[in-house]
Coordinates of C-alpha atoms in Angstrom, one line a residue:
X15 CA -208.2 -133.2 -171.5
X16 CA -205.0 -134.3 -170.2
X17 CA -206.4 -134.2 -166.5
X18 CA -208.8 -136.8 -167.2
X19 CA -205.8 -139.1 -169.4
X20 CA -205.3 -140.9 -165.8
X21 CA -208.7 -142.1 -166.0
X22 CA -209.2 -144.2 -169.2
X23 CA -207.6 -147.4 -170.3
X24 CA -204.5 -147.1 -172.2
X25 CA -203.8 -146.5 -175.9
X26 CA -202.7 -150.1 -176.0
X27 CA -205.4 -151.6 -174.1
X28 CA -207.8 -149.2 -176.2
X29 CA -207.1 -151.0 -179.9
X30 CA -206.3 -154.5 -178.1
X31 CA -210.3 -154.1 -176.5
X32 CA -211.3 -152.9 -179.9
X33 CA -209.9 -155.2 -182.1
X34 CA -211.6 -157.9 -179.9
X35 CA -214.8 -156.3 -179.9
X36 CA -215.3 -156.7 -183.3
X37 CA -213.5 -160.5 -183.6
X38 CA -215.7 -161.4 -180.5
X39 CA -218.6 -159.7 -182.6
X40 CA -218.0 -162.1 -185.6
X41 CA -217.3 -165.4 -183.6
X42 CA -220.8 -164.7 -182.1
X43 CA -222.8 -164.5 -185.5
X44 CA -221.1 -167.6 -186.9
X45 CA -224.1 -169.2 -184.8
X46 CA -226.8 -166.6 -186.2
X47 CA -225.4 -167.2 -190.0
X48 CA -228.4 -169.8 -190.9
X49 CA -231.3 -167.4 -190.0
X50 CA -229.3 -164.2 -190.8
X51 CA -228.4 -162.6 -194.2
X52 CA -224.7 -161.4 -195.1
X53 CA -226.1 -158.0 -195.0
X54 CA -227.5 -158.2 -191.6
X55 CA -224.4 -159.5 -189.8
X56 CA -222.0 -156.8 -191.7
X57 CA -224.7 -154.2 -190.0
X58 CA -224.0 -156.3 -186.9
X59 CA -220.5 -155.6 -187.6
X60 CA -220.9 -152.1 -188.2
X61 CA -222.4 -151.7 -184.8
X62 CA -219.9 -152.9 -183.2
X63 CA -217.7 -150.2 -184.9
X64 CA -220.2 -147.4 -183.8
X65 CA -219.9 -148.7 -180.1
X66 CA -215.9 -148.8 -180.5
X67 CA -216.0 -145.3 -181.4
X68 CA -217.9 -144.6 -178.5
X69 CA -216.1 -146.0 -176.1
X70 CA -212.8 -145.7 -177.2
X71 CA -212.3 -143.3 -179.6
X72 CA -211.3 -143.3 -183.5
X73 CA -209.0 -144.7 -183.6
X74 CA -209.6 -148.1 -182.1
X75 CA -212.7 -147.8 -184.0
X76 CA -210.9 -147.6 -187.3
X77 CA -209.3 -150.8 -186.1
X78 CA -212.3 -152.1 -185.3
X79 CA -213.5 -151.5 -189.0
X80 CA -210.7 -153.0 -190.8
X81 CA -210.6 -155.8 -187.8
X82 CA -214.7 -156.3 -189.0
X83 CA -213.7 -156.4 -192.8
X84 CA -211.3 -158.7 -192.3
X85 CA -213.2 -161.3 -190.1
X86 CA -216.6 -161.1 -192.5
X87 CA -214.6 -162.1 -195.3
X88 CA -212.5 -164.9 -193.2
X89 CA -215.6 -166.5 -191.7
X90 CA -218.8 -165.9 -194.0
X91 CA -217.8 -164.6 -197.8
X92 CA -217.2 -167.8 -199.5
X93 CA -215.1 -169.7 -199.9
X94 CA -215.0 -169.3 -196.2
X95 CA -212.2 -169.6 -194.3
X96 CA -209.7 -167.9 -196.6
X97 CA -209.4 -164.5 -197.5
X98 CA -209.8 -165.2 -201.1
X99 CA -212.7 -163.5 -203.1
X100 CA -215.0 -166.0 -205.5
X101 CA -217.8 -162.7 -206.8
X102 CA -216.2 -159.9 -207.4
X103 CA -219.3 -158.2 -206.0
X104 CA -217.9 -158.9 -202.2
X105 CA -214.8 -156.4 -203.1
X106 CA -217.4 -153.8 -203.2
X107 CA -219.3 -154.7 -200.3
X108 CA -215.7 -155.0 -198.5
X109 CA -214.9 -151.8 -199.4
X110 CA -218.4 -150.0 -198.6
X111 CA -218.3 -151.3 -195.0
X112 CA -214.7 -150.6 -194.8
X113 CA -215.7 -147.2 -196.0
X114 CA -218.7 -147.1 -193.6
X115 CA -217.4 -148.3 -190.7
X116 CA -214.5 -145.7 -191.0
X117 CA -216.5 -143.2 -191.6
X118 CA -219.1 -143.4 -188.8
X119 CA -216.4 -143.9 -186.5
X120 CA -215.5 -141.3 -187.1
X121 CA -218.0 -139.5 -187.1
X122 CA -219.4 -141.2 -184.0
X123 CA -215.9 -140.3 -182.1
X124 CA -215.9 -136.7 -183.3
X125 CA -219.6 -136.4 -181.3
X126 CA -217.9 -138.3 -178.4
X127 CA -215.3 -135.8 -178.0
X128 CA -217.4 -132.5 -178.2
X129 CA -220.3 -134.4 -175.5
X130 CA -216.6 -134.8 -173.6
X131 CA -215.8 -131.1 -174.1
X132 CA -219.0 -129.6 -173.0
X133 CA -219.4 -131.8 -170.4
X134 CA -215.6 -130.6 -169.2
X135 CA -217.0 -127.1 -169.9
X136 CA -219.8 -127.3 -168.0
X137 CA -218.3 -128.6 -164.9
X138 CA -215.6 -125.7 -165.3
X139 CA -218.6 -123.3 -165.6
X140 CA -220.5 -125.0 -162.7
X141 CA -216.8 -124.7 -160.5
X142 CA -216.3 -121.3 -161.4
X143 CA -220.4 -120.5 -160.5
X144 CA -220.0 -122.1 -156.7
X145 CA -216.5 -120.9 -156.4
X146 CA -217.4 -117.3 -156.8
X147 CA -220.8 -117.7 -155.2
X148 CA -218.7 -118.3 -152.3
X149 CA -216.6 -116.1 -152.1
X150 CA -219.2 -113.2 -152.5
X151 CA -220.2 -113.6 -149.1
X152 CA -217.2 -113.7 -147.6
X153 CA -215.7 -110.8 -145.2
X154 CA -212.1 -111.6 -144.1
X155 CA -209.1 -112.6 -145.9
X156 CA -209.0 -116.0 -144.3
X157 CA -212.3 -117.0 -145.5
X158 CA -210.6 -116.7 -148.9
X159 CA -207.5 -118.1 -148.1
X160 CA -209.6 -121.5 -147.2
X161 CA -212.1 -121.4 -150.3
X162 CA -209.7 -120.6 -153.1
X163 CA -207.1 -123.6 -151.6
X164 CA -209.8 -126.0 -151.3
X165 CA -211.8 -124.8 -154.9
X166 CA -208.1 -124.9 -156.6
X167 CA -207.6 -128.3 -155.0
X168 CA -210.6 -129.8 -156.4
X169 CA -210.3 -128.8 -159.5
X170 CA -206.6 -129.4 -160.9
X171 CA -205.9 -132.1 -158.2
X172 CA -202.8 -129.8 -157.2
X173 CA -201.9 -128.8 -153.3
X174 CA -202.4 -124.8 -153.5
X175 CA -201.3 -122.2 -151.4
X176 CA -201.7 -118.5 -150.9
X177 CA -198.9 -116.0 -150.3
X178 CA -200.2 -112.5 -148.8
X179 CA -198.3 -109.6 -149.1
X180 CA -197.2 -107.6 -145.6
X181 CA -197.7 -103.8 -145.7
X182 CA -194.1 -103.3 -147.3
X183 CA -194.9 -105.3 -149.8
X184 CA -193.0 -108.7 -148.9
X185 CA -194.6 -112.2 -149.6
X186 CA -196.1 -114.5 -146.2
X187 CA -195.7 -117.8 -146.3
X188 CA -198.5 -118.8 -143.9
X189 CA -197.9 -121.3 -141.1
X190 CA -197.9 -124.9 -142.0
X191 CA -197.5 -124.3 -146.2
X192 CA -195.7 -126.4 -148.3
X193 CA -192.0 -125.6 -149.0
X194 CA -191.9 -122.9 -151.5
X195 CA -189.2 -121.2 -153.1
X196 CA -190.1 -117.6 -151.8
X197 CA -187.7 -115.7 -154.2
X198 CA -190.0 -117.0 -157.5
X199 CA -192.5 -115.9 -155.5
X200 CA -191.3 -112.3 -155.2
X201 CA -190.5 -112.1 -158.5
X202 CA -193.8 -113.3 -159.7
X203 CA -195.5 -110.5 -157.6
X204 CA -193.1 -107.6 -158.3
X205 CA -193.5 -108.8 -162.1
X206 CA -197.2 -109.8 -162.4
X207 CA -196.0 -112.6 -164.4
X208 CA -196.3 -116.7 -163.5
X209 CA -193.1 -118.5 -163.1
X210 CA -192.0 -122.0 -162.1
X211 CA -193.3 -125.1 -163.9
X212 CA -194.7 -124.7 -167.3
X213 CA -192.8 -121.5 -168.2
X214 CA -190.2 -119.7 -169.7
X215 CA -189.5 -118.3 -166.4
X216 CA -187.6 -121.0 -164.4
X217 CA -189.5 -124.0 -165.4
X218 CA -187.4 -126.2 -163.5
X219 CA -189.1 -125.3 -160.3
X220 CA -191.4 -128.4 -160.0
X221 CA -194.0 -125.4 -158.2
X222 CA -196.3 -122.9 -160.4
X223 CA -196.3 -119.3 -159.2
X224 CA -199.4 -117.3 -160.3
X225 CA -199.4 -113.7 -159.3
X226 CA -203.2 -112.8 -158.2
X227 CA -203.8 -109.6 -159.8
X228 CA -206.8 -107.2 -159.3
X229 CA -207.8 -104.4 -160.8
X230 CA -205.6 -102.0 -158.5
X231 CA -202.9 -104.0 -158.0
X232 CA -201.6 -107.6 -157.5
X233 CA -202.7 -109.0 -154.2
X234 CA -200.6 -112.1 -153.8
X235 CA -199.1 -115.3 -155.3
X236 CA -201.1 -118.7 -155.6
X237 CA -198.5 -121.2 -155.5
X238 CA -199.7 -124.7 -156.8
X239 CA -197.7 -128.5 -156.9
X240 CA -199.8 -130.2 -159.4
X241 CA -200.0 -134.3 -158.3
X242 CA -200.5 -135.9 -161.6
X243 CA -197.3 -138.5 -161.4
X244 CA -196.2 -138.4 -164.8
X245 CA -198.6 -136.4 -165.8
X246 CA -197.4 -133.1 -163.2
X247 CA -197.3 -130.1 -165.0
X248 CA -198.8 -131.1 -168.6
X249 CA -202.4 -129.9 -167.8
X250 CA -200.8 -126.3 -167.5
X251 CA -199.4 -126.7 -170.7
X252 CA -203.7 -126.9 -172.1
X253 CA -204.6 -123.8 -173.4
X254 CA -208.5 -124.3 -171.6
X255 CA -206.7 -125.6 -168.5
X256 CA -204.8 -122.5 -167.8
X257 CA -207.7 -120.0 -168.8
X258 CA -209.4 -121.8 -166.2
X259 CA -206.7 -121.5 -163.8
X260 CA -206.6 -117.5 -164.7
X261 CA -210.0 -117.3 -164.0
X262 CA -210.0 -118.7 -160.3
X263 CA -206.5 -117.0 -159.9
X264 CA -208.8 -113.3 -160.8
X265 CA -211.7 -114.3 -158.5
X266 CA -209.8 -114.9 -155.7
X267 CA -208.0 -111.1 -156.4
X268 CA -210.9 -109.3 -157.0
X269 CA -212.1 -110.9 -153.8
X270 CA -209.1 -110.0 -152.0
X271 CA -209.3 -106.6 -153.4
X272 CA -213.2 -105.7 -152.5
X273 CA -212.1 -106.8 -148.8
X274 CA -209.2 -104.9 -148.5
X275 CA -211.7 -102.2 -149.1
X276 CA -214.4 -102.9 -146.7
X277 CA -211.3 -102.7 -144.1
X278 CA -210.5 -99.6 -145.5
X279 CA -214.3 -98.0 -145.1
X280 CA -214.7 -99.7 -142.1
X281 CA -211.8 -97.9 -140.3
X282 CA -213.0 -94.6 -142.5
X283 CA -215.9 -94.7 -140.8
X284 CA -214.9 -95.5 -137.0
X285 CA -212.4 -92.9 -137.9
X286 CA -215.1 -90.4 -139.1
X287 CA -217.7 -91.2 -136.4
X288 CA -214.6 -90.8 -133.6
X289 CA -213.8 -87.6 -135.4
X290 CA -217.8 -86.6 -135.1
X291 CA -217.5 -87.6 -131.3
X292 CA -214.9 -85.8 -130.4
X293 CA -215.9 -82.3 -132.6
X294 CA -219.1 -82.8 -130.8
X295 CA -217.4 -83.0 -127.4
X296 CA -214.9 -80.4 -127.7
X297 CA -218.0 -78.0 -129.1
X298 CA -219.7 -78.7 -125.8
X299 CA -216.9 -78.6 -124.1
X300 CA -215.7 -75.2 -125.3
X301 CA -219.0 -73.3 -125.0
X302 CA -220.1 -74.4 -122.1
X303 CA -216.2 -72.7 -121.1
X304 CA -216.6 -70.2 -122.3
X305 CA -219.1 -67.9 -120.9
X306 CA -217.3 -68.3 -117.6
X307 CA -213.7 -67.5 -119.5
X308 CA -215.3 -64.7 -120.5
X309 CA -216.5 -63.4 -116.7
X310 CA -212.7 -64.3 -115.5
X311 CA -211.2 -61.7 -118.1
X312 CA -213.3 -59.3 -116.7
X313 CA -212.7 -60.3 -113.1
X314 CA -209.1 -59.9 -113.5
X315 CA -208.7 -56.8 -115.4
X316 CA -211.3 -55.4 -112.9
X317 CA -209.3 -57.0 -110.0
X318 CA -205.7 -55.0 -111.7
X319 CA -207.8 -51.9 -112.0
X320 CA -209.4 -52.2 -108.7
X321 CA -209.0 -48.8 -106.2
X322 CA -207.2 -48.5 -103.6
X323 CA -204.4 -49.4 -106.0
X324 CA -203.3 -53.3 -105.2
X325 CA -199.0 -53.7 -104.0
X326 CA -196.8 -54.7 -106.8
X327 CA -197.2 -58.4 -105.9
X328 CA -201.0 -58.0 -105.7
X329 CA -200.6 -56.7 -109.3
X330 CA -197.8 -59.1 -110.9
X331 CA -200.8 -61.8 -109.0
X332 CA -203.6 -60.0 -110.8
X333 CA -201.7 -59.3 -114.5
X334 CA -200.6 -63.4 -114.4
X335 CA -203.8 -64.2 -113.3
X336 CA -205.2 -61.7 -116.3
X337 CA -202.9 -63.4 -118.8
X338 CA -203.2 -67.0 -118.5
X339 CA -207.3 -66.2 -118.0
X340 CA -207.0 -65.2 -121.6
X341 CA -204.8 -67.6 -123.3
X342 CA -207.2 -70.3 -122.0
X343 CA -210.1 -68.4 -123.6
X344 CA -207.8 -68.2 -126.9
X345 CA -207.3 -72.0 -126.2
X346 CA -211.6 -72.6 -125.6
X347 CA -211.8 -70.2 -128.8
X348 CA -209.7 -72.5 -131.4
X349 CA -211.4 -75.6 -129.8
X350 CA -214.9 -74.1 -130.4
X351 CA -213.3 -72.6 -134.2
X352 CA -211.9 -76.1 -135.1
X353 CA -215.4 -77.8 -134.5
X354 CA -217.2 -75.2 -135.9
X355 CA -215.4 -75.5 -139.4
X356 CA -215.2 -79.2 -139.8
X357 CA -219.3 -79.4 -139.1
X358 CA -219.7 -77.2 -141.9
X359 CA -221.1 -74.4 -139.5
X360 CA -218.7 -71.7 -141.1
X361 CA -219.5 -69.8 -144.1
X362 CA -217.4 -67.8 -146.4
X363 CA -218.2 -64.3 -146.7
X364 CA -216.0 -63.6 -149.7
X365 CA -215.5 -60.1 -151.1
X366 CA -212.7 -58.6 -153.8
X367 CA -210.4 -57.0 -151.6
X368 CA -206.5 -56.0 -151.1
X369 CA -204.3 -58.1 -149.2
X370 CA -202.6 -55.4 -147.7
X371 CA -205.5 -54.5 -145.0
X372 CA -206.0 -58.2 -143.8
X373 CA -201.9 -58.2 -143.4
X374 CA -202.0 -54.3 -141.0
X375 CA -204.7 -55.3 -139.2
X376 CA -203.2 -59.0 -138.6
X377 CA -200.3 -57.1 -137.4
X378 CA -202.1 -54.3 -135.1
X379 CA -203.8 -58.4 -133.7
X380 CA -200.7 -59.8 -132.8
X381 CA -198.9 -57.0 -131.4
X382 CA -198.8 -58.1 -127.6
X383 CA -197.5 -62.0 -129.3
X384 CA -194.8 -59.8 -131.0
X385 CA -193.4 -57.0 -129.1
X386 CA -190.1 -59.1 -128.4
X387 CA -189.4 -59.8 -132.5
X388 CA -188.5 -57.7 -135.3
X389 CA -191.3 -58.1 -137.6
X390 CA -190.5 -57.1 -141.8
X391 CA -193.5 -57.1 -144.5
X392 CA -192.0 -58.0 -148.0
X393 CA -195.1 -57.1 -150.2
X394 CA -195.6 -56.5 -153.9
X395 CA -196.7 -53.4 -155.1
X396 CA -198.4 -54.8 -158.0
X397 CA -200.8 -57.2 -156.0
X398 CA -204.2 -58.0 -157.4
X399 CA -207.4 -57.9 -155.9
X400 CA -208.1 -61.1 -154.3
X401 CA -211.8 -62.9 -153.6
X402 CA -211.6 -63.9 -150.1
X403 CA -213.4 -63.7 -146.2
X404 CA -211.2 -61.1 -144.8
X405 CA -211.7 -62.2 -141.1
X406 CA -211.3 -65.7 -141.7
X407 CA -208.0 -64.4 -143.3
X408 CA -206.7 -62.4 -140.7
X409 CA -207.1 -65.4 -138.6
X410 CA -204.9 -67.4 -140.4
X411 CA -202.2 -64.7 -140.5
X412 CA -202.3 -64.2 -136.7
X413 CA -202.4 -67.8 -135.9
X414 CA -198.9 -68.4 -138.4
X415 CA -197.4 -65.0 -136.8
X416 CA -198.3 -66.4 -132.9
X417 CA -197.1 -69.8 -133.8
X418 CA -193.6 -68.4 -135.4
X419 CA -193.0 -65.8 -132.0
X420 CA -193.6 -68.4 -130.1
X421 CA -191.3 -70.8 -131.1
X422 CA -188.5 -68.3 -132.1
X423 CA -186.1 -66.4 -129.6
X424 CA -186.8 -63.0 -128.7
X425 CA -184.9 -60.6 -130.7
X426 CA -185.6 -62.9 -133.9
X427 CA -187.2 -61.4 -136.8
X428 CA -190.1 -62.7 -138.3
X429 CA -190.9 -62.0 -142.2
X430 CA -194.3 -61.1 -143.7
X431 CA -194.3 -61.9 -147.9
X432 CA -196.8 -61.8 -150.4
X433 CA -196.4 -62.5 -154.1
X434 CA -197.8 -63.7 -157.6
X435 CA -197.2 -67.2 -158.6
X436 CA -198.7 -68.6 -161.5
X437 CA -202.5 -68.5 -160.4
X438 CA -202.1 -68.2 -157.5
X439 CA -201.5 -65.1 -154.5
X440 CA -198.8 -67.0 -152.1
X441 CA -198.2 -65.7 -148.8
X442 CA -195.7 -66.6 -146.7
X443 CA -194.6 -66.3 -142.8
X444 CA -191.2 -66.8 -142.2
X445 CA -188.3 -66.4 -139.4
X446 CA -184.8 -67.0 -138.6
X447 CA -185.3 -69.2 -135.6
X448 CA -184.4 -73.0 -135.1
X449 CA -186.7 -74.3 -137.7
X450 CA -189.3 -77.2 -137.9
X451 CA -188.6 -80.5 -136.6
X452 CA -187.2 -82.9 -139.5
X453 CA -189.7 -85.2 -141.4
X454 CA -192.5 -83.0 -139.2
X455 CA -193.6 -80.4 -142.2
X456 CA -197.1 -82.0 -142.8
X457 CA -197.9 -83.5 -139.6
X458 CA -197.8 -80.1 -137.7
X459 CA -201.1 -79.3 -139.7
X460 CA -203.1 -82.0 -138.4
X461 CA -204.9 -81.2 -135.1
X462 CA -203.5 -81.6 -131.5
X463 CA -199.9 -81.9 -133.1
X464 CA -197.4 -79.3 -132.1
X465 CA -193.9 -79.0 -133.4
X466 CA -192.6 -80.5 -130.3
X467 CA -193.8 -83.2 -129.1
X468 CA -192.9 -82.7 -125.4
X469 CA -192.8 -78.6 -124.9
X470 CA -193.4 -76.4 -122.4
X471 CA -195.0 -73.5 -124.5
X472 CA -198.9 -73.2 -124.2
X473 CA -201.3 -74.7 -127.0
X474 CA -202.9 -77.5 -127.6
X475 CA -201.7 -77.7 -131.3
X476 CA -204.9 -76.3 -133.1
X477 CA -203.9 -73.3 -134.3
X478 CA -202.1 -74.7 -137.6
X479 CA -205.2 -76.8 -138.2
X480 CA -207.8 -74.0 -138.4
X481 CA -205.1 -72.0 -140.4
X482 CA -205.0 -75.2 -143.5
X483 CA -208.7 -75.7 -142.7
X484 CA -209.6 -72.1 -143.6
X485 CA -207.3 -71.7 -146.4
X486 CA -208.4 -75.4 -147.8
X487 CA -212.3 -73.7 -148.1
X488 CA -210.6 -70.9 -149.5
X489 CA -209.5 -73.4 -152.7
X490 CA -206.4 -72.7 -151.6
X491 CA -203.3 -74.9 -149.9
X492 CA -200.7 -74.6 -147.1
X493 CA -197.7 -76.4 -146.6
X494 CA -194.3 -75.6 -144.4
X495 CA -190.6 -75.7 -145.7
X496 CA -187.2 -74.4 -144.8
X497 CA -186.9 -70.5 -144.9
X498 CA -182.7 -71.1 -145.6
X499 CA -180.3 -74.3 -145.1
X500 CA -180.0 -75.0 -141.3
X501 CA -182.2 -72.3 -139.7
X502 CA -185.5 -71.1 -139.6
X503 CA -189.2 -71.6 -141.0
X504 CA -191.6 -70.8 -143.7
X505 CA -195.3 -71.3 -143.6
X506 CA -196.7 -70.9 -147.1
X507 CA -200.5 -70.2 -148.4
X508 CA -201.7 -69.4 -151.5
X509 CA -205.2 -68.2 -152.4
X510 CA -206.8 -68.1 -156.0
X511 CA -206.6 -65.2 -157.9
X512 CA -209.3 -65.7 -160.2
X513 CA -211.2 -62.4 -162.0
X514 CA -211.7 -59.4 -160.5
X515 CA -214.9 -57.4 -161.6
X516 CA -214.4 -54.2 -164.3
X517 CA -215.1 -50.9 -162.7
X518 CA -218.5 -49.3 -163.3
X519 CA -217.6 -46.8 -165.9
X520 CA -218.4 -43.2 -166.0
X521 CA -220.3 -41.6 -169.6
X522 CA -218.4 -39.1 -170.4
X523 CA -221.1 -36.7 -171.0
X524 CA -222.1 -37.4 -166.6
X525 CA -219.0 -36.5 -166.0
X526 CA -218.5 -33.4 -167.2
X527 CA -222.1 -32.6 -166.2
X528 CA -220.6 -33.1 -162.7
X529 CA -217.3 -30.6 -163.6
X530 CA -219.3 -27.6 -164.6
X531 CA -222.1 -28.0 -162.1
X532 CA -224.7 -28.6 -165.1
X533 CA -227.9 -30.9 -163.4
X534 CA -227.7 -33.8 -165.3

């Protein structure tokens, strides 16, 4: 592990420790050589050679071996003190402890190493355990900033730092970080790919650049300056080392991910328990108005019709008084609709009918909202039978032809079309006025939004609402658009067509039964 090479003695210092181990070994049994057999102090040396090898490795050990051989034969094979052989039987006992002492050095090394690796494994396991154990709990993006710096830190003896993403995408550097190079930076998180030190992708940077990335998408950068002296930057060169590093780096994502999303249900419920609030208010609001809306129509149209006749500006009093009475009940109406259909409260009544009706009676609806504007219908001739609730229908085409008189000019002309497209009936409402606002052709469907924002024309911006929300339970969408280049509006719907039912089918033999006047 070439984290942990800081730690141990050098190679040098390694073999010089060995090869005294084994000399010291020998100088100490010269006193032991009356009571002690030959055989007993080589197994003296080969323990010596076993401990080497734990120690310090194989390769000192081998040295410690040969160093062993070498110093039994010097000091206790005679003739002693030379390296000259008398029996020819020491040759082979030279060799078996050379062969021996190799080979359990070996052998004793190898074990050494793989205790090493597990025990490196384990503490990465153990790391990895508390470092997501700690971030499970956690519930704002700080929290992780802190955990994953100080976990990284710990682990790789590097100084790490996070780098958030704004809502445009762009990489924070927060306050008080280490110097970065925020271009690599970018590039690593518009390319999900690492850069900087240790590789191909401007290795000269002495900073790594690890893109965090989740299952969704990449969630930041994790920017590390590894502080091994001459060691900086090897340890990322370690297969095990940077799976390890890969495996915090997708922890900390994953827990950046799950609490970008528990922001995200958070504010869809405070938005879903405002929307419930209001709905609720407005549904109060709007009954409890209208009952005496309701006696104020009356009141007035009594009041106009009232005998002796009033003077014309009793009347003009009375008939203003009439017409604003009702538009505010039309007003309390859509308010009491609109909560009504987003509680559920609606259902469709949906029969095969003709399209044609729901447009004439629409028409005959709107009539006092379009006596100033020339009104055209463009209908097929060919169009099928469509499943649908014909009042909630006609609501929707009243509310699109009210909204296009009033914000056209009298003497305008307003456009009624219906067609086949695909699978679909489309329907569309169209004019020649000014047109819609630019960049404003989805937000006038959402409630209280009106095509201009500061207007002194009556409403309270429902009216498109109700008409997507009835035509969204329909299956159906709506959606606005130009009518032709620099003027006017179009408000398209379109309805599934689906299958109509066959015909009950007469017998023949019934019907001419019927034609003769034969009882059947």
């Amino acid at each position: 592990d070439e984290a942990e090479a800081p730690r141990r003695p050098s190679r040098h210092w390694r073999y010089i420790l060995a090869a005294g181990a084994s000399l010291g070994t020998a100088i100490a049994s010269v006193p032991l050589q009356p009571y002690l057999d030959l055989a007993n102090i080589a197994m003296l040396s080969l323990l010596t050679v076993v401990l080497v090898a734990v120690r310090l490795g194989r390769g000192p050990a081998a040295l410690a071996s040969l160093v062993g051989v070498a110093c039994f034969d010097f000091i206790f094979v005679p003739p002693r003190f030379s390296f000259a052989v008398g029996d020819f039987q020491y040759v082979i006992t030279f060799g078996v402890m050379l062969a021996v002492g190799l080979i359990t050095g070996h052998l004793t090394a190898g074990l050494r190493f793989q205790a090493r690796v597990a025990s490196h494994r384990e503490a990465r396991a153990r790391a990895l355990y508390e470092f997501s154990r700690e971030l499970s709990g956690v519930l704002q993006t700080e929290q992780i900033f802190d955990i994953t710096k100080s976990a990284i830190e710990r682990a790789f003896r590097a100084r790490a730092t996070l780098l958030l993403p704004d809502d445009e995408g762009s990489l924070q550097a927060p306050n008080g970080a280490q110097p970065l190079d925020m271009g690599i930076a970018q590039w690593a998180f518009d390319h999900a790919q690492a850069a900087g030190t240790g590789t191909d992708t401007l290795p000269a940077s002495p900073i790594f650049y690890l893109p965090l990335i989740a299952p969704m998408r990449t969630r930041g950068v994790l920017a590390l300056l590894p502080l091994d002296g001459a060691h900086r930057g090897r340890w990322l060169l370690v297969p095990e080392q940077r799976q390890h590093l890969d495996t915090f780096a997708a922890l900390a994502a994953i827990a950046l991910e799950r609490v970008h999303y528990i922001d995200v249900a958070q504010g869809a419920l405070l938005q879903m328990e405002s929307e419930r609030l209001r709905n609720s208010l407005l549904a109060a609001l709007s009954h409890d108005l209208r009952t005496p809306l309701t006696s104020l129509v009356g009141l007035a149209e009594s009041l106009a019709l009232s005998r002796p006749p009033l003077s014309p500006a009793q009347l003009d009093m009375a008939r203003s008084l009439q017409s604003e009475t009702v538009r505010m009940s039309a007003l309390v109406a859509n308010l009491l609709d609109m909560a009504r259909i987003e509680s559920g409260q609606v259902r469709l009544n949906l029969q095969w009918q003709a399209l044609e009706e729901v447009v004439g009676s629409a028409l005959r609806a709107s009539g006092p909202q379009l006596q100033q504007h020339a009104v055209q219908t463009q209908l097929a001739p060919d169009l099928p039978l469509v499943r649908y609730d014909a009042v909630l229908i006609e609501r929707v085409l009243c509310n699109l032809l009210e909204n296009a008189a009033k914000y056209t000019p009298p003497g305008s002309t307003i456009t009624v079309a219906a067609g086949v497209h695909g699978q679909f009936l489309q329907v569309t409402v169209c004019d020649d006025g000014p047109g819609l606002p630019p960049g404003r052709e989805e937000a006038i469907f959402e409630k209280f939004t009106r095509g201009e924002r500061e207007s002194n024309k009556p409403g309270v911006g429902l009216g498109l609402a109700i008409c997507r929300a009835i035509v969204e339970a329909h299956g159906g969408a709506i959606h606005a658009q130009p009518h032709a280049p620099g003027q006017g509006a179009a408000l398209v719907f379109s309805l599934p067509l689906g299958t109509p039912p066959a015909p009950p089918e007469i017998e023949l033999d019934d019907a001419n039964d019927h034609e003769t006047g034969k009882p059947t």
